[in-house]
């Protein structure tokens, strides 16, 4: 179990739903279709973007959320942030881990995992990009998912940039923060029509807005506005959920090329074997 010291800015409350009588079905959500570099069969992670995303996670998200399934050493792996090993060791030392052999806490090593969530009701983010779906097909057909994918990264990005002022129909004391991308939270009765349907997209989420313009300062001078910071941390969380994504793509492309060559060889072989028989039939 980790114990965090030098805790980053605590801005997130939780991703849990607004509880009690406020629970209600939210309106249709607004999910941005973002053009990420890792999408498509030839897409790949940008190591510099992953490094920026790591910084956003460390300084903002880690105050409440953990990455308990991610070994710190993977920050230097091919296809990831590609941090030098000395930087990985220095990063690991930000945390303390309880060592049963010495019965005490010690600085974490690259072989240790990221800390778990600091709050009991704050979900772990290790697999969040695979656990959430941003796109849903009409009438359950799944057409959008077939064309665009599940949309986990788009959901995370849209959630981070989806905080807005509540609609005028909402009472001032309604708990939570209004978010157009979150559809499973509380929803005030005042914002429903005569048939009980929501009149505004999204719903109210218990997590306060975690990211703002210039919440972090990137070492490479990249813009740190809300949209870019959200995109960077989304790419990082996609990598934590799919650390072998690039290796799987390369293996898939290799398999397709192999099967293509094999198909051509089988066609030519079949043609050569049956050619004499076909010629005799013509004679």
mmCIF file of C-alpha atoms in Angstrom, residues 52-167:
data_model
loop_
_atom_site.group_PDB
_atom_site.id
_atom_site.type_symbol
_atom_site.label_atom_id
_atom_site.label_comp_id
_atom_site.label_asym_id
_atom_site.label_seq_id
_atom_site.Cartn_x
_atom_site.Cartn_y
_atom_site.Cartn_z
ATOM 1 C CA UNK A 52 2.661 15.966 -20.744
ATOM 2 C CA UNK A 53 -0.276 13.742 -19.820
ATOM 3 C CA UNK A 54 1.780 12.162 -17.061
ATOM 4 C CA UNK A 55 2.439 15.621 -15.642
ATOM 5 C CA UNK A 56 -1.266 16.491 -15.710
ATOM 6 C CA UNK A 57 -2.086 13.209 -13.986
ATOM 7 C CA UNK A 58 0.621 13.720 -11.333
ATOM 8 C CA UNK A 59 -0.207 17.345 -10.521
ATOM 9 C CA UNK A 60 -3.998 17.152 -10.809
ATOM 10 C CA UNK A 61 -5.574 13.699 -11.032
ATOM 11 C CA UNK A 62 -3.307 11.842 -8.592
ATOM 12 C CA UNK A 63 -4.675 13.862 -5.685
ATOM 13 C CA UNK A 64 -7.672 11.539 -5.703
ATOM 14 C CA UNK A 65 -7.293 8.891 -8.405
ATOM 15 C CA UNK A 66 -4.771 6.063 -8.658
ATOM 16 C CA UNK A 67 -3.213 3.809 -11.297
ATOM 17 C CA UNK A 68 -2.768 0.669 -9.239
ATOM 18 C CA UNK A 69 -2.424 -1.658 -12.250
ATOM 19 C CA UNK A 70 0.403 0.323 -13.876
ATOM 20 C CA UNK A 71 4.047 -0.437 -12.933
ATOM 21 C CA UNK A 72 6.107 2.739 -12.714
ATOM 22 C CA UNK A 73 8.914 1.097 -14.730
ATOM 23 C CA UNK A 74 6.691 1.036 -17.824
ATOM 24 C CA UNK A 75 7.175 4.798 -18.171
ATOM 25 C CA UNK A 76 10.401 3.947 -20.015
ATOM 26 C CA UNK A 77 8.906 1.227 -22.228
ATOM 27 C CA UNK A 78 8.831 1.418 -26.006
ATOM 28 C CA UNK A 79 5.511 2.808 -27.166
ATOM 29 C CA UNK A 80 5.036 4.743 -23.920
ATOM 30 C CA UNK A 81 6.291 8.056 -22.499
ATOM 31 C CA UNK A 82 9.891 6.868 -23.071
ATOM 32 C CA UNK A 83 11.288 8.509 -19.951
ATOM 33 C CA UNK A 84 14.996 7.853 -19.302
ATOM 34 C CA UNK A 85 15.568 5.312 -16.556
ATOM 35 C CA UNK A 86 17.074 7.886 -14.194
ATOM 36 C CA UNK A 87 13.939 10.018 -14.535
ATOM 37 C CA UNK A 88 11.764 6.973 -13.884
ATOM 38 C CA UNK A 89 13.689 6.280 -10.677
ATOM 39 C CA UNK A 90 13.349 9.912 -9.619
ATOM 40 C CA UNK A 91 9.634 9.856 -10.381
ATOM 41 C CA UNK A 92 9.124 6.677 -8.340
ATOM 42 C CA UNK A 93 10.775 8.283 -5.316
ATOM 43 C CA UNK A 94 7.866 10.739 -5.067
ATOM 44 C CA UNK A 95 5.930 7.931 -3.430
ATOM 45 C CA UNK A 96 6.408 5.716 -0.416
ATOM 46 C CA UNK A 97 5.484 2.047 -0.318
ATOM 47 C CA UNK A 98 5.135 -0.235 2.669
ATOM 48 C CA UNK A 99 7.755 -2.977 2.562
ATOM 49 C CA UNK A 100 6.754 -6.066 4.560
ATOM 50 C CA UNK A 101 10.365 -7.296 4.717
ATOM 51 C CA UNK A 102 11.499 -4.257 6.699
ATOM 52 C CA UNK A 103 8.056 -3.629 8.219
ATOM 53 C CA UNK A 104 8.247 0.026 7.327
ATOM 54 C CA UNK A 105 7.746 2.504 4.503
ATOM 55 C CA UNK A 106 10.459 3.093 1.920
ATOM 56 C CA UNK A 107 10.767 5.208 -1.229
ATOM 57 C CA UNK A 108 9.084 3.501 -4.151
ATOM 58 C CA UNK A 109 11.128 1.844 -6.880
ATOM 59 C CA UNK A 110 10.393 1.574 -10.616
ATOM 60 C CA UNK A 111 9.306 -2.019 -9.995
ATOM 61 C CA UNK A 112 6.467 -0.793 -7.756
ATOM 62 C CA UNK A 113 3.076 0.231 -9.089
ATOM 63 C CA UNK A 114 1.484 3.672 -9.065
ATOM 64 C CA UNK A 115 -0.481 4.447 -5.886
ATOM 65 C CA UNK A 116 -4.094 3.415 -5.491
ATOM 66 C CA UNK A 117 -6.905 5.954 -5.354
ATOM 67 C CA UNK A 118 -6.540 8.362 -2.449
ATOM 68 C CA UNK A 119 -10.317 8.533 -1.886
ATOM 69 C CA UNK A 120 -12.468 5.518 -1.217
ATOM 70 C CA UNK A 121 -15.103 6.543 -3.747
ATOM 71 C CA UNK A 122 -12.667 7.799 -6.408
ATOM 72 C CA UNK A 123 -12.318 5.166 -9.157
ATOM 73 C CA UNK A 124 -8.931 3.918 -10.266
ATOM 74 C CA UNK A 125 -7.989 5.301 -13.692
ATOM 75 C CA UNK A 126 -5.747 2.468 -14.902
ATOM 76 C CA UNK A 127 -8.368 1.003 -17.250
ATOM 77 C CA UNK A 128 -10.800 3.917 -17.459
ATOM 78 C CA UNK A 129 -10.273 4.403 -21.200
ATOM 79 C CA UNK A 130 -11.520 0.835 -21.746
ATOM 80 C CA UNK A 131 -14.241 0.829 -19.083
ATOM 81 C CA UNK A 132 -16.178 3.799 -20.446
ATOM 82 C CA UNK A 133 -17.941 4.048 -23.793
ATOM 83 C CA UNK A 134 -18.312 7.372 -25.524
ATOM 84 C CA UNK A 135 -20.173 6.255 -28.616
ATOM 85 C CA UNK A 136 -23.419 4.310 -28.720
ATOM 86 C CA UNK A 137 -25.282 3.168 -31.776
ATOM 87 C CA UNK A 138 -28.888 4.231 -32.426
ATOM 88 C CA UNK A 139 -31.455 1.800 -31.053
ATOM 89 C CA UNK A 140 -28.677 -0.415 -29.731
ATOM 90 C CA UNK A 141 -27.274 -1.250 -33.162
ATOM 91 C CA UNK A 142 -23.768 -0.168 -32.269
ATOM 92 C CA UNK A 143 -23.157 1.470 -35.660
ATOM 93 C CA UNK A 144 -21.242 4.357 -34.102
ATOM 94 C CA UNK A 145 -18.997 1.954 -32.214
ATOM 95 C CA UNK A 146 -18.374 -0.014 -35.401
ATOM 96 C CA UNK A 147 -17.288 3.121 -37.272
ATOM 97 C CA UNK A 148 -15.634 5.119 -34.475
ATOM 98 C CA UNK A 149 -14.697 2.547 -31.849
ATOM 99 C CA UNK A 150 -15.906 2.350 -28.263
ATOM 100 C CA UNK A 151 -14.947 5.963 -27.617
ATOM 101 C CA UNK A 152 -13.395 5.621 -24.173
ATOM 102 C CA UNK A 153 -10.767 8.336 -24.816
ATOM 103 C CA UNK A 154 -13.426 10.635 -26.261
ATOM 104 C CA UNK A 155 -15.546 10.106 -23.151
ATOM 105 C CA UNK A 156 -12.687 11.068 -20.820
ATOM 106 C CA UNK A 157 -11.825 14.143 -22.875
ATOM 107 C CA UNK A 158 -15.447 15.242 -23.147
ATOM 108 C CA UNK A 159 -15.953 14.789 -19.402
ATOM 109 C CA UNK A 160 -12.945 16.980 -18.602
ATOM 110 C CA UNK A 161 -14.031 19.802 -20.923
ATOM 111 C CA UNK A 162 -17.774 19.304 -20.433
ATOM 112 C CA UNK A 163 -18.271 21.379 -17.269
ATOM 113 C CA UNK A 164 -20.637 24.278 -17.891
ATOM 114 C CA UNK A 165 -22.846 26.658 -16.002
ATOM 115 C CA UNK A 166 -26.069 24.854 -14.993
ATOM 116 C CA UNK A 167 -29.154 25.592 -17.083
#
